[in-house]
Amino acid sequence: MTDAAQESVRNPRRDWAWTRTDSPVGPLLLAATEQGLVQVGFHADERTVQRSLARLEGLFGTAPRAEIPHLTTAVAELAAYFSGEPTAFTVPLDWSLTSGFYARVLHTLAADVPYGSVVGYQDLADRVGEPGAARAVGAAMGSNPLPVVVPCHRVVASDGGIGGFSGGLETKRVLLALEGVLPAPLF
């Protein structure tokens, strides 16, 4: 059982809501609880949304509500980000879908790697006090439930490559170009 699933067993019912919003990297699925934004999902087509909603219903033990205010904040902040405004997200985050080492890595990433900068997998491992864990940092990036807001796209390979990305490499390139780290695509 995953840590998130174990948490849902301990706290079986939580209010939550969701929305889908358009972005330059395709539709995003956003989900929030009363604590904060809990998930950002890429490629939010109908099938992906239905699969994600079923998973979240299982984790939170209830059907979604119509609205949670954190969604409005998240949509507005993502719109500002995608319009090119350098921003630090202020929407509260619900970290309940991650724990342990992965949570430590994601918290460090969110706190220490600002807009327009990048960090290597090894450097991030060093920052969390686990110098031999560069590959585990990569796994943490792949499991990030809050991409863009918790900027896993800013983690790159030490050899100069952009590394992997759960939203796809083209999405990572677009996000890094938006932040001025890479040149904008010609077409």
Coordinates of C-alpha atoms in Angstrom, one line a residue:
M1 CA 0.0 0.0 0.0
T2 CA 1.4 3.5 -0.9
D3 CA 1.9 6.1 1.7
A4 CA -0.9 8.2 0.3
A5 CA -3.2 5.2 0.5
Q6 CA -2.2 4.5 4.0
E7 CA -2.9 8.1 4.9
S8 CA -6.4 7.9 3.3
V9 CA -7.1 4.8 5.6
R10 CA -6.1 6.9 8.7
N11 CA -8.2 9.8 7.5
P12 CA -11.0 8.2 5.5
R13 CA -13.1 11.1 4.5
R14 CA -11.8 14.5 3.2
D15 CA -13.7 17.2 1.3
W16 CA -12.1 17.9 -2.1
A17 CA -13.0 19.4 -5.5
W18 CA -11.5 19.6 -8.9
T19 CA -11.5 21.6 -12.1
R20 CA -9.9 21.4 -15.5
T21 CA -8.1 24.4 -16.9
D22 CA -6.4 25.1 -20.3
S23 CA -2.8 25.9 -20.5
P24 CA -0.1 26.3 -23.3
V25 CA 1.0 22.7 -22.4
G26 CA -2.5 21.3 -22.7
P27 CA -5.4 20.9 -20.3
L28 CA -4.5 20.5 -16.7
L29 CA -6.5 18.7 -14.0
L30 CA -6.4 20.5 -10.6
A31 CA -7.7 19.0 -7.4
A32 CA -7.8 20.7 -4.0
T33 CA -8.8 19.8 -0.4
E34 CA -9.6 22.2 2.4
Q35 CA -5.8 22.2 3.2
G36 CA -4.7 23.3 -0.3
L37 CA -4.0 22.2 -3.9
V38 CA -3.3 18.5 -3.8
Q39 CA -2.8 17.5 -7.5
V40 CA -1.9 19.0 -10.8
G41 CA -2.3 16.6 -13.7
F42 CA -1.1 17.0 -17.3
H43 CA -2.9 15.8 -20.4
A44 CA -6.3 16.1 -18.8
D45 CA -8.4 14.5 -21.5
E46 CA -11.7 12.9 -20.5
R47 CA -10.2 9.4 -20.0
T48 CA -7.3 10.8 -17.8
V49 CA -9.7 12.9 -15.8
Q50 CA -12.1 10.0 -15.1
R51 CA -9.2 7.8 -14.0
S52 CA -7.8 10.6 -11.7
L53 CA -11.2 11.3 -10.2
A54 CA -11.8 7.7 -9.4
R55 CA -8.4 7.5 -7.7
L56 CA -9.0 10.7 -5.7
E57 CA -12.5 9.5 -4.6
G58 CA -10.9 6.3 -3.3
L59 CA -8.1 8.2 -1.5
F60 CA -10.4 10.8 0.0
G61 CA -13.4 8.5 0.7
T62 CA -16.0 10.8 -0.9
A63 CA -17.2 12.3 -4.1
P64 CA -15.9 15.7 -5.0
R65 CA -17.7 18.9 -3.9
A66 CA -18.6 21.6 -6.3
E67 CA -16.0 24.1 -5.2
I68 CA -13.1 24.6 -2.9
P69 CA -11.6 28.2 -2.9
H70 CA -8.0 27.0 -3.3
L71 CA -8.9 25.9 -6.9
T72 CA -9.8 29.5 -7.8
T73 CA -6.4 30.7 -6.5
A74 CA -4.6 27.9 -8.3
V75 CA -6.3 28.6 -11.7
A76 CA -5.5 32.4 -11.4
E77 CA -1.9 31.8 -10.4
L78 CA -1.3 29.2 -13.2
A79 CA -2.9 31.7 -15.7
A80 CA -0.4 34.4 -14.5
Y81 CA 2.5 31.9 -14.7
F82 CA 1.6 30.8 -18.2
S83 CA 1.2 34.4 -19.4
G84 CA 4.9 34.9 -18.5
E85 CA 4.7 36.6 -15.2
P86 CA 7.6 35.4 -13.0
T87 CA 5.7 34.1 -10.0
A88 CA 6.1 32.3 -6.8
F89 CA 2.9 30.3 -6.2
T90 CA 1.1 31.3 -3.0
V91 CA -1.8 28.8 -3.2
P92 CA -1.6 26.6 -0.1
L93 CA -0.5 23.0 -0.8
D94 CA -1.8 19.8 0.5
W95 CA 1.2 17.5 0.6
S96 CA -0.8 14.4 1.6
L97 CA -0.2 12.5 -1.7
T98 CA 3.5 12.3 -0.9
S99 CA 5.6 11.4 2.1
G100 CA 9.0 10.4 3.4
F101 CA 12.1 11.1 1.2
Y102 CA 10.0 12.2 -1.8
A103 CA 8.2 14.8 0.4
R104 CA 11.5 16.1 1.7
V105 CA 12.9 16.4 -1.9
L106 CA 9.7 18.2 -3.1
H107 CA 9.6 20.6 -0.2
T108 CA 13.2 21.5 -0.8
L109 CA 12.6 22.0 -4.5
A110 CA 9.6 24.2 -3.8
A111 CA 11.5 26.3 -1.3
D112 CA 14.9 26.5 -2.9
V113 CA 14.7 26.6 -6.7
P114 CA 13.1 29.8 -7.8
Y115 CA 11.5 30.8 -11.2
G116 CA 14.1 30.9 -14.0
S117 CA 16.6 28.7 -12.3
V118 CA 17.5 25.0 -12.5
V119 CA 19.1 22.5 -10.2
G120 CA 20.7 19.1 -11.0
Y121 CA 19.4 15.9 -9.6
Q122 CA 22.7 15.4 -7.7
D123 CA 22.6 18.9 -6.3
L124 CA 19.1 18.4 -5.1
A125 CA 20.1 15.1 -3.5
D126 CA 22.9 17.0 -1.7
R127 CA 20.5 19.7 -0.5
V128 CA 18.3 17.1 1.2
G129 CA 21.3 15.5 2.9
E130 CA 21.3 12.4 0.7
P131 CA 24.4 12.7 -1.6
G132 CA 24.0 9.2 -3.0
A133 CA 20.4 9.6 -4.0
A134 CA 20.4 11.4 -7.4
R135 CA 18.4 8.6 -9.0
A136 CA 15.9 8.6 -6.1
V137 CA 15.5 12.4 -6.6
G138 CA 14.6 11.5 -10.2
A139 CA 12.0 9.1 -8.9
A140 CA 10.6 11.8 -6.6
M141 CA 10.3 14.2 -9.5
G142 CA 8.4 11.5 -11.4
S143 CA 5.9 11.1 -8.6
N144 CA 5.4 14.8 -7.9
P145 CA 1.6 15.3 -7.5
L146 CA 2.0 19.0 -8.0
P147 CA 4.0 19.6 -11.1
V148 CA 4.5 23.3 -12.3
V149 CA 3.5 24.6 -8.8
V150 CA 6.2 22.4 -7.3
P151 CA 8.6 22.9 -10.2
C152 CA 10.0 19.5 -11.0
H153 CA 10.6 20.8 -14.5
R154 CA 13.5 22.8 -13.0
V155 CA 15.5 19.7 -12.2
V156 CA 17.9 18.8 -14.9
A157 CA 20.7 16.4 -15.6
S158 CA 24.3 17.3 -14.6
D159 CA 25.6 16.6 -18.1
G160 CA 23.6 19.5 -19.5
G161 CA 20.6 17.4 -20.7
I162 CA 17.1 18.3 -19.5
G163 CA 16.4 15.0 -17.9
G164 CA 13.0 13.3 -17.8
F165 CA 9.6 14.7 -17.0
S166 CA 6.3 13.0 -16.2
G167 CA 4.4 15.6 -18.4
G168 CA 6.7 14.7 -21.4
L169 CA 9.9 16.3 -22.6
E170 CA 8.2 18.8 -24.9
T171 CA 6.2 20.1 -21.9
K172 CA 9.4 20.4 -19.9
R173 CA 11.0 22.3 -22.8
V174 CA 8.0 24.7 -23.0
L175 CA 8.1 25.4 -19.2
L176 CA 11.8 26.0 -19.2
A177 CA 11.5 28.3 -22.2
L178 CA 8.7 30.2 -20.5
E179 CA 11.0 30.8 -17.6
G180 CA 13.9 31.9 -19.9
V181 CA 16.1 28.9 -19.1
L182 CA 15.9 27.6 -22.7
P183 CA 15.4 29.5 -25.9
A184 CA 11.7 29.6 -27.0
P185 CA 10.9 27.1 -29.8
L186 CA 11.0 28.5 -33.3
F187 CA 7.6 26.8 -34.1

